[in-house]
């Protein structure tokens, strides 16, 4: 590692800045269970905008953003098994920074780890918007299938994993009628996963250009405004909301059947209100969703490797991050934009 310089360029989150901040950050030396990853790809999630805009609360600042990460293992700490974690190998990061020993981790819910002080990669500890990433515990590294590129593996680590986690655990069947909002980074993959489960999918995105995604991945119907359709209130078994503003959540409440389930996967508004009179009397469920487990990330990579889910990925470079995030904010990105450092 002596060939490496001691610092590198990274883009950090600074409270109050209102934009991503370029900084010289250290290239740490891994010890113990740690390892060092050469970042090959880092996906740009809409959650970054919620963090930078401080509508999504994260405990601290001063760390490198970027939570969809894939790269090459370049160095391992002295207690890492070199037979399991191979220097030169291709790995995706399970971004949850799970401890492995809390009750949530032990019961297979490592996405809800309580031992990590609510600090996730790129959301509390440093993430992928840099060239070299310190992996605090090498068990966060998951091997990437040979036929999956770094940029697709990065996008899979959240933009596929999060909808996969929500849909896999939802109870969706081939006879389910599903209403979904948002066909962006997450939603474009959610549509493909819902179709893989055989559901009838009505997709809504305010952006007319999203019809191309709806058509490509065989949404049964597409609208920019569901009120323009012939669907009546209380028609859908499931609503997957990849926006979660009050406006979309209200539409979900209106169109969900009695006993149906709403999944507000988006984080558009940190507080949403519901009509208790309506939801209680109709026994509608609202289910929280957070990212996905490490095992589900392996399954998501298998879905992608087998061609059943094809993440729509475009690439850019590290120095283009600030303007790329502006484009994401303006709704000018289709699918997922991934940074290659
Ligand atoms: P994105 O910007 O790629 O896509 C958002 C899409 O929603 C766009 O196509 C946009 O046109 C559409 N949209 C915006 N307003 C709409 C409205 N009123 N009705 C219908 N469509 C609308 O964003 P993304 O990266 O896919 O993220 C989506 C949301 O999911 C964000 O809020 C993000 O923070 C959240 N997220 C949550 C988790 C989780 O674990 N719960 C994980 C990742 C991302
Ligand atoms: Zn994300």
mmCIF file of C-alpha atoms and ligand atoms in Angstrom:
data_model
loop_
_atom_site.group_PDB
_atom_site.id
_atom_site.type_symbol
_atom_site.label_atom_id
_atom_site.label_comp_id
_atom_site.label_asym_id
_atom_site.label_seq_id
_atom_site.Cartn_x
_atom_site.Cartn_y
_atom_site.Cartn_z
ATOM 1 C CA UNK A 1 0.000 0.000 0.000
ATOM 2 C CA UNK A 2 3.045 2.246 0.221
ATOM 3 C CA UNK A 3 2.457 3.086 -3.454
ATOM 4 C CA UNK A 4 -0.779 4.855 -2.444
ATOM 5 C CA UNK A 5 -0.733 8.515 -1.508
ATOM 6 C CA UNK A 6 -2.086 9.206 1.972
ATOM 7 C CA UNK A 7 -5.028 11.376 0.891
ATOM 8 C CA UNK A 8 -7.556 11.478 -1.929
ATOM 9 C CA UNK A 9 -10.417 13.628 -3.198
ATOM 10 C CA UNK A 10 -13.843 12.901 -1.731
ATOM 11 C CA UNK A 11 -17.228 14.601 -1.556
ATOM 12 C CA UNK A 12 -18.473 15.066 1.975
ATOM 13 C CA UNK A 13 -21.739 16.075 3.643
ATOM 14 C CA UNK A 14 -21.504 19.294 5.662
ATOM 15 C CA UNK A 15 -24.579 20.427 7.574
ATOM 16 C CA UNK A 16 -25.757 23.855 6.416
ATOM 17 C CA UNK A 17 -23.751 23.770 3.154
ATOM 18 C CA UNK A 18 -26.767 22.885 1.011
ATOM 19 C CA UNK A 19 -24.518 21.087 -1.478
ATOM 20 C CA UNK A 20 -21.932 18.332 -1.544
ATOM 21 C CA UNK A 21 -18.452 19.608 -0.486
ATOM 22 C CA UNK A 22 -15.163 18.544 -2.101
ATOM 23 C CA UNK A 23 -12.408 17.730 0.411
ATOM 24 C CA UNK A 24 -9.045 16.007 0.811
ATOM 25 C CA UNK A 25 -9.788 12.902 2.868
ATOM 26 C CA UNK A 26 -7.427 10.241 4.244
ATOM 27 C CA UNK A 27 -6.799 6.843 2.683
ATOM 28 C CA UNK A 28 -6.839 4.787 5.900
ATOM 29 C CA UNK A 29 -4.767 1.669 6.546
ATOM 30 C CA UNK A 30 -7.013 -1.318 7.379
ATOM 31 C CA UNK A 31 -6.331 -3.183 10.625
ATOM 32 C CA UNK A 32 -8.044 -6.130 12.367
ATOM 33 C CA UNK A 33 -11.344 -7.020 10.648
ATOM 34 C CA UNK A 34 -11.198 -3.978 8.339
ATOM 35 C CA UNK A 35 -10.335 -3.900 4.676
ATOM 36 C CA UNK A 36 -9.685 -1.318 1.969
ATOM 37 C CA UNK A 37 -11.762 -1.213 -1.196
ATOM 38 C CA UNK A 38 -10.788 0.636 -4.372
ATOM 39 C CA UNK A 39 -14.158 2.161 -5.270
ATOM 40 C CA UNK A 40 -15.039 1.232 -8.847
ATOM 41 C CA UNK A 41 -18.627 2.512 -8.846
ATOM 42 C CA UNK A 42 -20.964 4.454 -6.533
ATOM 43 C CA UNK A 43 -24.656 4.967 -7.317
ATOM 44 C CA UNK A 44 -26.384 8.289 -6.779
ATOM 45 C CA UNK A 45 -29.573 7.847 -4.755
ATOM 46 C CA UNK A 46 -32.309 10.426 -4.239
ATOM 47 C CA UNK A 47 -31.730 9.921 -0.484
ATOM 48 C CA UNK A 48 -28.473 11.896 -0.919
ATOM 49 C CA UNK A 49 -30.616 14.897 -1.845
ATOM 50 C CA UNK A 50 -32.755 14.438 1.273
ATOM 51 C CA UNK A 51 -29.548 14.331 3.373
ATOM 52 C CA UNK A 52 -27.901 17.345 1.697
ATOM 53 C CA UNK A 53 -31.216 19.248 1.911
ATOM 54 C CA UNK A 54 -31.482 18.087 5.570
ATOM 55 C CA UNK A 55 -35.050 16.866 5.179
ATOM 56 C CA UNK A 56 -33.793 13.413 6.220
ATOM 57 C CA UNK A 57 -32.087 13.584 9.577
ATOM 58 C CA UNK A 58 -28.701 11.899 9.944
ATOM 59 C CA UNK A 59 -26.775 12.094 13.217
ATOM 60 C CA UNK A 60 -23.502 13.653 12.087
ATOM 61 C CA UNK A 61 -21.701 15.261 9.170
ATOM 62 C CA UNK A 62 -18.145 15.395 7.834
ATOM 63 C CA UNK A 63 -18.195 11.973 6.167
ATOM 64 C CA UNK A 64 -18.005 11.033 2.487
ATOM 65 C CA UNK A 65 -21.466 10.528 0.938
ATOM 66 C CA UNK A 66 -22.496 7.674 -1.396
ATOM 67 C CA UNK A 67 -24.174 4.500 -0.138
ATOM 68 C CA UNK A 68 -24.372 2.284 -3.261
ATOM 69 C CA UNK A 69 -20.826 0.973 -3.511
ATOM 70 C CA UNK A 70 -18.916 -1.659 -5.492
ATOM 71 C CA UNK A 71 -15.168 -2.067 -5.831
ATOM 72 C CA UNK A 72 -12.005 -4.115 -5.842
ATOM 73 C CA UNK A 73 -10.514 -5.377 -2.589
ATOM 74 C CA UNK A 74 -6.961 -4.008 -2.327
ATOM 75 C CA UNK A 75 -5.900 -4.679 1.272
ATOM 76 C CA UNK A 76 -7.186 -6.642 4.276
ATOM 77 C CA UNK A 77 -6.584 -6.285 8.011
ATOM 78 C CA UNK A 78 -4.591 -8.919 9.902
ATOM 79 C CA UNK A 79 -7.658 -10.800 11.229
ATOM 80 C CA UNK A 80 -9.470 -11.050 7.854
ATOM 81 C CA UNK A 81 -9.477 -14.534 6.299
ATOM 82 C CA UNK A 82 -7.681 -14.158 2.937
ATOM 83 C CA UNK A 83 -9.378 -17.344 1.652
ATOM 84 C CA UNK A 84 -12.810 -15.743 2.090
ATOM 85 C CA UNK A 85 -12.012 -12.109 1.246
ATOM 86 C CA UNK A 86 -9.661 -12.178 -1.711
ATOM 87 C CA UNK A 87 -7.392 -9.259 -2.524
ATOM 88 C CA UNK A 88 -8.121 -8.415 -6.178
ATOM 89 C CA UNK A 89 -11.700 -9.736 -5.844
ATOM 90 C CA UNK A 90 -14.855 -7.846 -6.879
ATOM 91 C CA UNK A 91 -17.219 -6.946 -4.037
ATOM 92 C CA UNK A 92 -20.405 -4.979 -3.418
ATOM 93 C CA UNK A 93 -20.849 -3.338 -0.029
ATOM 94 C CA UNK A 94 -23.842 -4.157 2.175
ATOM 95 C CA UNK A 95 -24.256 -0.540 3.196
ATOM 96 C CA UNK A 96 -26.000 -1.093 6.518
ATOM 97 C CA UNK A 97 -22.732 -1.321 8.505
ATOM 98 C CA UNK A 98 -24.258 -4.165 10.521
ATOM 99 C CA UNK A 99 -22.580 -5.281 13.744
ATOM 100 C CA UNK A 100 -23.448 -8.989 13.369
ATOM 101 C CA UNK A 101 -24.205 -9.497 17.054
ATOM 102 C CA UNK A 102 -27.332 -7.480 18.008
ATOM 103 C CA UNK A 103 -30.776 -9.101 18.178
ATOM 104 C CA UNK A 104 -31.769 -7.744 14.721
ATOM 105 C CA UNK A 105 -28.583 -9.095 13.113
ATOM 106 C CA UNK A 106 -28.932 -12.462 14.880
ATOM 107 C CA UNK A 107 -32.542 -12.840 13.731
ATOM 108 C CA UNK A 108 -31.677 -12.193 10.082
ATOM 109 C CA UNK A 109 -32.673 -8.520 9.976
ATOM 110 C CA UNK A 110 -29.198 -7.027 9.560
ATOM 111 C CA UNK A 111 -30.789 -4.112 7.644
ATOM 112 C CA UNK A 112 -32.307 -3.067 10.987
ATOM 113 C CA UNK A 113 -29.069 -3.497 12.993
ATOM 114 C CA UNK A 114 -29.205 -1.636 16.312
ATOM 115 C CA UNK A 115 -25.494 -2.021 17.048
ATOM 116 C CA UNK A 116 -24.298 0.478 14.429
ATOM 117 C CA UNK A 117 -25.511 3.719 16.116
ATOM 118 C CA UNK A 118 -27.700 4.418 13.032
ATOM 119 C CA UNK A 119 -24.572 5.038 10.989
ATOM 120 C CA UNK A 120 -24.591 3.559 7.528
ATOM 121 C CA UNK A 121 -22.100 3.789 4.655
ATOM 122 C CA UNK A 122 -22.374 7.254 3.128
ATOM 123 C CA UNK A 123 -24.988 8.106 5.790
ATOM 124 C CA UNK A 124 -23.023 8.539 9.017
ATOM 125 C CA UNK A 125 -19.720 6.865 8.085
ATOM 126 C CA UNK A 126 -17.777 7.410 4.889
ATOM 127 C CA UNK A 127 -19.160 5.945 1.685
ATOM 128 C CA UNK A 128 -18.452 5.718 -2.019
ATOM 129 C CA UNK A 129 -17.888 9.252 -3.326
ATOM 130 C CA UNK A 130 -14.101 8.789 -3.158
ATOM 131 C CA UNK A 131 -11.496 6.423 -4.603
ATOM 132 C CA UNK A 132 -10.644 4.281 -1.573
ATOM 133 C CA UNK A 133 -13.101 3.194 1.082
ATOM 134 C CA UNK A 134 -12.281 1.815 4.523
ATOM 135 C CA UNK A 135 -14.622 -1.125 5.193
ATOM 136 C CA UNK A 136 -14.988 -1.245 9.020
ATOM 137 C CA UNK A 137 -15.873 -4.928 9.016
ATOM 138 C CA UNK A 138 -15.067 -7.147 6.034
ATOM 139 C CA UNK A 139 -18.284 -9.141 6.526
ATOM 140 C CA UNK A 140 -20.004 -6.184 4.803
ATOM 141 C CA UNK A 141 -18.426 -7.298 1.501
ATOM 142 C CA UNK A 142 -20.483 -9.490 -0.843
ATOM 143 C CA UNK A 143 -18.947 -11.082 -3.957
ATOM 144 C CA UNK A 144 -20.253 -9.754 -7.282
ATOM 145 C CA UNK A 145 -21.258 -12.383 -9.891
ATOM 146 C CA UNK A 146 -18.807 -12.448 -12.830
ATOM 147 C CA UNK A 147 -21.336 -11.222 -15.394
ATOM 148 C CA UNK A 148 -22.465 -8.209 -13.320
ATOM 149 C CA UNK A 149 -20.524 -4.957 -13.875
ATOM 150 C CA UNK A 150 -19.347 -2.761 -11.009
ATOM 151 C CA UNK A 151 -21.825 -0.018 -11.918
ATOM 152 C CA UNK A 152 -24.765 -2.431 -11.992
ATOM 153 C CA UNK A 153 -23.606 -4.056 -8.726
ATOM 154 C CA UNK A 154 -23.482 -0.601 -7.116
ATOM 155 C CA UNK A 155 -27.028 0.217 -8.267
ATOM 156 C CA UNK A 156 -28.184 -3.235 -7.134
ATOM 157 C CA UNK A 157 -26.976 -2.555 -3.574
ATOM 158 C CA UNK A 158 -29.881 -0.164 -2.983
ATOM 159 C CA UNK A 159 -31.901 0.685 -6.119
ATOM 160 C CA UNK A 160 -32.650 -3.041 -6.617
ATOM 161 C CA UNK A 161 -32.220 -4.260 -3.037
ATOM 162 C CA UNK A 162 -34.655 -1.797 -1.420
ATOM 163 C CA UNK A 163 -37.632 -2.571 -3.703
ATOM 164 C CA UNK A 164 -36.733 -6.279 -3.629
ATOM 165 C CA UNK A 165 -36.840 -6.295 0.196
ATOM 166 C CA UNK A 166 -40.197 -4.476 0.264
ATOM 167 C CA UNK A 167 -41.816 -6.612 -2.449
ATOM 168 C CA UNK A 168 -40.411 -9.991 -1.368
ATOM 169 C CA UNK A 169 -41.798 -9.516 2.142
ATOM 170 C CA UNK A 170 -45.116 -7.988 1.031
ATOM 171 C CA UNK A 171 -47.201 -11.023 0.130
ATOM 172 C CA UNK A 172 -47.623 -9.947 -3.534
ATOM 173 C CA UNK A 173 -48.909 -12.834 -5.687
ATOM 174 C CA UNK A 174 -49.751 -13.205 -9.405
ATOM 175 C CA UNK A 175 -53.353 -12.234 -8.627
ATOM 176 C CA UNK A 176 -52.373 -9.015 -6.808
ATOM 177 C CA UNK A 177 -53.342 -5.628 -8.185
ATOM 178 C CA UNK A 178 -50.537 -3.176 -7.441
ATOM 179 C CA UNK A 179 -50.403 0.605 -7.680
ATOM 180 C CA UNK A 180 -46.904 2.077 -7.660
ATOM 181 C CA UNK A 181 -45.554 5.639 -7.644
ATOM 182 C CA UNK A 182 -42.198 6.716 -9.111
ATOM 183 C CA UNK A 183 -40.335 4.998 -11.951
ATOM 184 C CA UNK A 184 -36.887 6.430 -11.126
ATOM 185 C CA UNK A 185 -33.822 4.653 -9.733
ATOM 186 C CA UNK A 186 -35.787 2.427 -7.331
ATOM 187 C CA UNK A 187 -39.130 2.365 -9.116
ATOM 188 C CA UNK A 188 -37.752 1.197 -12.488
ATOM 189 C CA UNK A 189 -36.397 -1.901 -10.715
ATOM 190 C CA UNK A 190 -39.502 -2.272 -8.532
ATOM 191 C CA UNK A 191 -41.618 -2.563 -11.671
ATOM 192 C CA UNK A 192 -39.418 -5.380 -12.982
ATOM 193 C CA UNK A 193 -39.502 -7.194 -9.621
ATOM 194 C CA UNK A 194 -43.298 -6.844 -9.354
ATOM 195 C CA UNK A 195 -43.644 -8.285 -12.861
ATOM 196 C CA UNK A 196 -41.276 -11.129 -11.882
ATOM 197 C CA UNK A 197 -43.745 -11.863 -9.039
ATOM 198 C CA UNK A 198 -46.525 -11.855 -11.654
ATOM 199 C CA UNK A 199 -48.583 -8.943 -10.293
ATOM 200 C CA UNK A 200 -50.844 -6.629 -12.328
ATOM 201 C CA UNK A 201 -49.015 -3.289 -12.089
ATOM 202 C CA UNK A 202 -50.409 0.201 -12.559
ATOM 203 C CA UNK A 203 -47.457 2.622 -12.534
ATOM 204 C CA UNK A 204 -47.694 6.365 -11.942
ATOM 205 C CA UNK A 205 -44.944 8.927 -12.501
ATOM 206 C CA UNK A 206 -45.471 12.664 -12.934
ATOM 207 C CA UNK A 207 -42.716 12.652 -15.565
ATOM 208 C CA UNK A 208 -44.221 11.790 -18.994
ATOM 209 C CA UNK A 209 -40.792 10.459 -20.139
ATOM 210 C CA UNK A 210 -41.169 7.636 -17.591
ATOM 211 C CA UNK A 211 -43.681 6.010 -19.969
ATOM 212 C CA UNK A 212 -40.653 4.610 -21.834
ATOM 213 C CA UNK A 213 -39.589 2.735 -18.656
ATOM 214 C CA UNK A 214 -43.189 1.603 -18.047
ATOM 215 C CA UNK A 215 -43.382 0.237 -21.610
ATOM 216 C CA UNK A 216 -39.935 -1.384 -21.569
ATOM 217 C CA UNK A 217 -40.591 -3.264 -18.326
ATOM 218 C CA UNK A 218 -44.193 -4.116 -19.142
ATOM 219 C CA UNK A 219 -46.240 -2.115 -16.687
ATOM 220 C CA UNK A 220 -49.845 -3.119 -17.373
ATOM 221 C CA UNK A 221 -50.871 0.543 -17.298
ATOM 222 C CA UNK A 222 -49.036 3.872 -16.960
ATOM 223 C CA UNK A 223 -50.375 7.291 -15.933
ATOM 224 C CA UNK A 224 -48.927 10.634 -14.998
ATOM 225 C CA UNK A 225 -52.078 11.136 -12.906
ATOM 226 C CA UNK A 226 -54.144 8.181 -11.620
ATOM 227 C CA UNK A 227 -57.281 10.339 -11.457
ATOM 228 C CA UNK A 228 -57.211 10.354 -15.290
ATOM 229 C CA UNK A 229 -57.710 6.561 -15.278
ATOM 230 C CA UNK A 230 -60.902 4.585 -14.876
ATOM 231 C CA UNK A 231 -59.696 3.058 -11.565
ATOM 232 C CA UNK A 232 -62.093 3.573 -8.662
ATOM 233 C CA UNK A 233 -61.047 4.153 -5.024
ATOM 234 C CA UNK A 234 -60.314 0.992 -2.976
ATOM 235 C CA UNK A 235 -59.130 -1.014 -6.016
ATOM 236 C CA UNK A 236 -55.587 -2.121 -5.174
ATOM 237 C CA UNK A 237 -54.226 -4.850 -2.871
ATOM 238 C CA UNK A 238 -50.856 -3.096 -2.526
ATOM 239 C CA UNK A 239 -49.494 0.416 -3.000
ATOM 240 C CA UNK A 240 -45.716 0.813 -3.318
ATOM 241 C CA UNK A 241 -44.860 4.480 -2.996
ATOM 242 C CA UNK A 242 -41.323 5.331 -4.173
ATOM 243 C CA UNK A 243 -42.001 9.024 -3.609
ATOM 244 C CA UNK A 244 -43.827 9.267 -0.232
ATOM 245 C CA UNK A 245 -44.866 12.865 -0.319
ATOM 246 C CA UNK A 246 -48.213 13.574 1.366
ATOM 247 C CA UNK A 247 -49.763 13.875 -2.101
ATOM 248 C CA UNK A 248 -48.788 10.316 -3.144
ATOM 249 C CA UNK A 249 -49.500 8.866 0.305
ATOM 250 C CA UNK A 250 -53.011 10.396 0.167
ATOM 251 C CA UNK A 251 -53.599 8.767 -3.229
ATOM 252 C CA UNK A 252 -52.423 5.436 -1.778
ATOM 253 C CA UNK A 253 -54.922 5.802 1.092
ATOM 254 C CA UNK A 254 -57.686 6.472 -1.390
ATOM 255 C CA UNK A 255 -56.966 3.637 -3.828
ATOM 256 C CA UNK A 256 -55.944 0.874 -1.391
ATOM 257 C CA UNK A 257 -58.537 -1.871 -0.806
ATOM 258 C CA UNK A 258 -59.805 -2.758 2.660
ATOM 259 C CA UNK A 259 -57.168 -5.060 4.226
ATOM 260 C CA UNK A 260 -54.646 -3.835 1.655
ATOM 261 C CA UNK A 261 -51.106 -2.689 2.452
ATOM 262 C CA UNK A 262 -49.311 0.581 1.721
ATOM 263 C CA UNK A 263 -45.509 0.581 1.527
ATOM 264 C CA UNK A 264 -44.156 4.144 1.781
ATOM 265 C CA UNK A 265 -40.650 3.214 0.572
ATOM 266 C CA UNK A 266 -39.784 6.746 -0.572
ATOM 267 C CA UNK A 267 -38.519 9.252 1.964
ATOM 268 C CA UNK A 268 -39.924 12.358 0.317
ATOM 269 C CA UNK A 269 -41.469 13.660 3.516
ATOM 270 C CA UNK A 270 -40.122 12.765 6.963
ATOM 271 C CA UNK A 271 -43.660 12.893 8.417
ATOM 272 C CA UNK A 272 -46.843 11.669 6.738
ATOM 273 C CA UNK A 273 -50.380 11.831 8.109
ATOM 274 C CA UNK A 274 -53.076 9.227 7.656
ATOM 275 C CA UNK A 275 -56.839 9.294 7.980
ATOM 276 C CA UNK A 276 -57.355 7.014 10.977
ATOM 277 C CA UNK A 277 -61.116 6.883 10.473
ATOM 278 C CA UNK A 278 -60.647 5.566 6.958
ATOM 279 C CA UNK A 279 -57.681 3.255 7.595
ATOM 280 C CA UNK A 280 -58.881 1.843 10.932
ATOM 281 C CA UNK A 281 -62.373 1.015 9.715
ATOM 282 C CA UNK A 282 -60.972 -0.642 6.588
ATOM 283 C CA UNK A 283 -58.046 -2.343 8.398
ATOM 284 C CA UNK A 284 -55.465 -1.000 5.979
ATOM 285 C CA UNK A 285 -51.823 -1.689 6.880
ATOM 286 C CA UNK A 286 -48.908 0.720 6.507
ATOM 287 C CA UNK A 287 -45.507 -0.979 6.521
ATOM 288 C CA UNK A 288 -42.100 0.698 6.973
ATOM 289 C CA UNK A 289 -39.241 -0.379 4.730
ATOM 290 C CA UNK A 290 -35.529 0.054 5.197
ATOM 291 C CA UNK A 291 -33.032 -0.955 2.500
ATOM 292 C CA UNK A 292 -32.548 -4.775 2.635
ATOM 293 C CA UNK A 293 -30.663 -7.585 4.317
ATOM 294 C CA UNK A 294 -27.252 -8.845 3.194
ATOM 295 C CA UNK A 295 -28.840 -12.144 2.133
ATOM 296 C CA UNK A 296 -31.429 -10.232 0.069
ATOM 297 C CA UNK A 297 -28.591 -8.266 -1.541
ATOM 298 C CA UNK A 298 -27.043 -11.579 -2.649
ATOM 299 C CA UNK A 299 -30.476 -12.609 -4.012
ATOM 300 C CA UNK A 300 -30.861 -9.243 -5.777
ATOM 301 C CA UNK A 301 -27.461 -9.726 -7.452
ATOM 302 C CA UNK A 302 -28.593 -13.222 -8.557
ATOM 303 C CA UNK A 303 -31.789 -11.730 -10.056
ATOM 304 C CA UNK A 304 -29.647 -9.255 -11.980
ATOM 305 C CA UNK A 305 -27.060 -11.874 -12.981
ATOM 306 C CA UNK A 306 -29.814 -14.094 -14.393
ATOM 307 C CA UNK A 307 -31.203 -11.193 -16.453
ATOM 308 C CA UNK A 308 -34.599 -11.143 -14.711
ATOM 309 C CA UNK A 309 -33.973 -7.601 -13.468
ATOM 310 C CA UNK A 310 -32.065 -5.172 -15.703
ATOM 311 C CA UNK A 311 -31.127 -2.021 -13.774
ATOM 312 C CA UNK A 312 -31.045 1.037 -16.028
ATOM 313 C CA UNK A 313 -27.624 2.522 -15.344
ATOM 314 C CA UNK A 314 -25.818 5.581 -16.751
ATOM 315 C CA UNK A 315 -22.347 6.625 -15.648
ATOM 316 C CA UNK A 316 -20.477 9.812 -14.795
ATOM 317 C CA UNK A 317 -17.177 10.740 -13.134
ATOM 318 C CA UNK A 318 -16.193 11.808 -9.608
ATOM 319 C CA UNK A 319 -15.646 15.479 -10.512
ATOM 320 C CA UNK A 320 -19.148 15.642 -12.075
ATOM 321 C CA UNK A 321 -20.887 14.704 -8.803
ATOM 322 C CA UNK A 322 -22.142 18.204 -7.857
ATOM 323 C CA UNK A 323 -23.848 18.902 -11.194
ATOM 324 C CA UNK A 324 -25.036 15.283 -11.454
ATOM 325 C CA UNK A 325 -26.846 15.664 -8.107
ATOM 326 C CA UNK A 326 -28.437 18.866 -9.440
ATOM 327 C CA UNK A 327 -29.678 16.942 -12.478
ATOM 328 C CA UNK A 328 -31.125 14.258 -10.172
ATOM 329 C CA UNK A 329 -32.915 17.005 -8.214
ATOM 330 C CA UNK A 330 -34.322 18.441 -11.447
ATOM 331 C CA UNK A 331 -35.676 15.024 -12.497
ATOM 332 C CA UNK A 332 -33.318 14.863 -15.497
ATOM 333 C CA UNK A 333 -31.898 11.388 -14.732
ATOM 334 C CA UNK A 334 -33.584 8.247 -16.049
ATOM 335 C CA UNK A 335 -32.825 5.042 -14.151
ATOM 336 C CA UNK A 336 -29.749 5.241 -11.914
ATOM 337 C CA UNK A 337 -26.717 7.482 -12.449
ATOM 338 C CA UNK A 338 -23.548 5.812 -11.156
ATOM 339 C CA UNK A 339 -20.238 7.570 -10.495
ATOM 340 C CA UNK A 340 -17.036 5.862 -11.675
ATOM 341 C CA UNK A 341 -14.064 7.423 -9.815
HETATM 342 P P1 LIG B 1 -35.404 9.129 -8.323
HETATM 343 O O1 LIG B 1 -35.223 10.598 -8.287
HETATM 344 O O2 LIG B 1 -34.479 8.309 -9.153
HETATM 345 O O3 LIG B 1 -36.899 8.761 -8.786
HETATM 346 C C1 LIG B 1 -38.042 9.396 -8.267
HETATM 347 C C2 LIG B 1 -39.160 9.275 -9.316
HETATM 348 O O4 LIG B 1 -40.376 9.705 -8.726
HETATM 349 C C3 LIG B 1 -38.913 10.147 -10.550
HETATM 350 O O5 LIG B 1 -39.104 9.376 -11.731
HETATM 351 C C4 LIG B 1 -39.962 11.244 -10.414
HETATM 352 O O6 LIG B 1 -40.432 11.738 -11.671
HETATM 353 C C5 LIG B 1 -41.071 10.514 -9.664
HETATM 354 N N1 LIG B 1 -41.982 11.401 -8.934
HETATM 355 C C6 LIG B 1 -41.686 12.543 -8.238
HETATM 356 N N2 LIG B 1 -42.803 13.067 -7.702
HETATM 357 C C7 LIG B 1 -43.830 12.245 -8.044
HETATM 358 C C8 LIG B 1 -45.238 12.251 -7.782
HETATM 359 N N3 LIG B 1 -45.809 13.230 -7.059
HETATM 360 N N4 LIG B 1 -45.993 11.240 -8.301
HETATM 361 C C9 LIG B 1 -45.424 10.250 -9.044
HETATM 362 N N5 LIG B 1 -44.102 10.213 -9.324
HETATM 363 C C10 LIG B 1 -43.326 11.186 -8.831
HETATM 364 O O7 LIG B 1 -35.359 8.649 -6.804
HETATM 365 P P2 LIG B 1 -34.893 7.211 -6.199
HETATM 366 O O8 LIG B 1 -33.415 7.220 -6.028
HETATM 367 O O9 LIG B 1 -35.575 6.139 -6.945
HETATM 368 O O10 LIG B 1 -35.515 7.295 -4.726
HETATM 369 C C11 LIG B 1 -36.912 7.297 -4.541
HETATM 370 C C12 LIG B 1 -37.237 7.544 -3.084
HETATM 371 O O11 LIG B 1 -36.876 6.382 -2.322
HETATM 372 C C13 LIG B 1 -36.468 8.710 -2.453
HETATM 373 O O12 LIG B 1 -37.338 9.409 -1.590
HETATM 374 C C14 LIG B 1 -35.382 8.010 -1.662
HETATM 375 O O13 LIG B 1 -34.909 8.786 -0.584
HETATM 376 C C15 LIG B 1 -36.118 6.787 -1.193
HETATM 377 N N6 LIG B 1 -35.297 5.643 -0.759
HETATM 378 C C16 LIG B 1 -35.736 4.952 0.311
HETATM 379 C C17 LIG B 1 -35.036 3.855 0.751
HETATM 380 C C18 LIG B 1 -35.519 3.060 1.935
HETATM 381 O O14 LIG B 1 -34.760 2.240 2.453
HETATM 382 N N7 LIG B 1 -36.742 3.249 2.380
HETATM 383 C C19 LIG B 1 -33.863 3.466 0.085
HETATM 384 C C20 LIG B 1 -33.450 4.190 -1.029
HETATM 385 C C21 LIG B 1 -34.180 5.295 -1.454
HETATM 386 ZN ZN1 LIG B 2 -30.413 4.949 -1.234
#
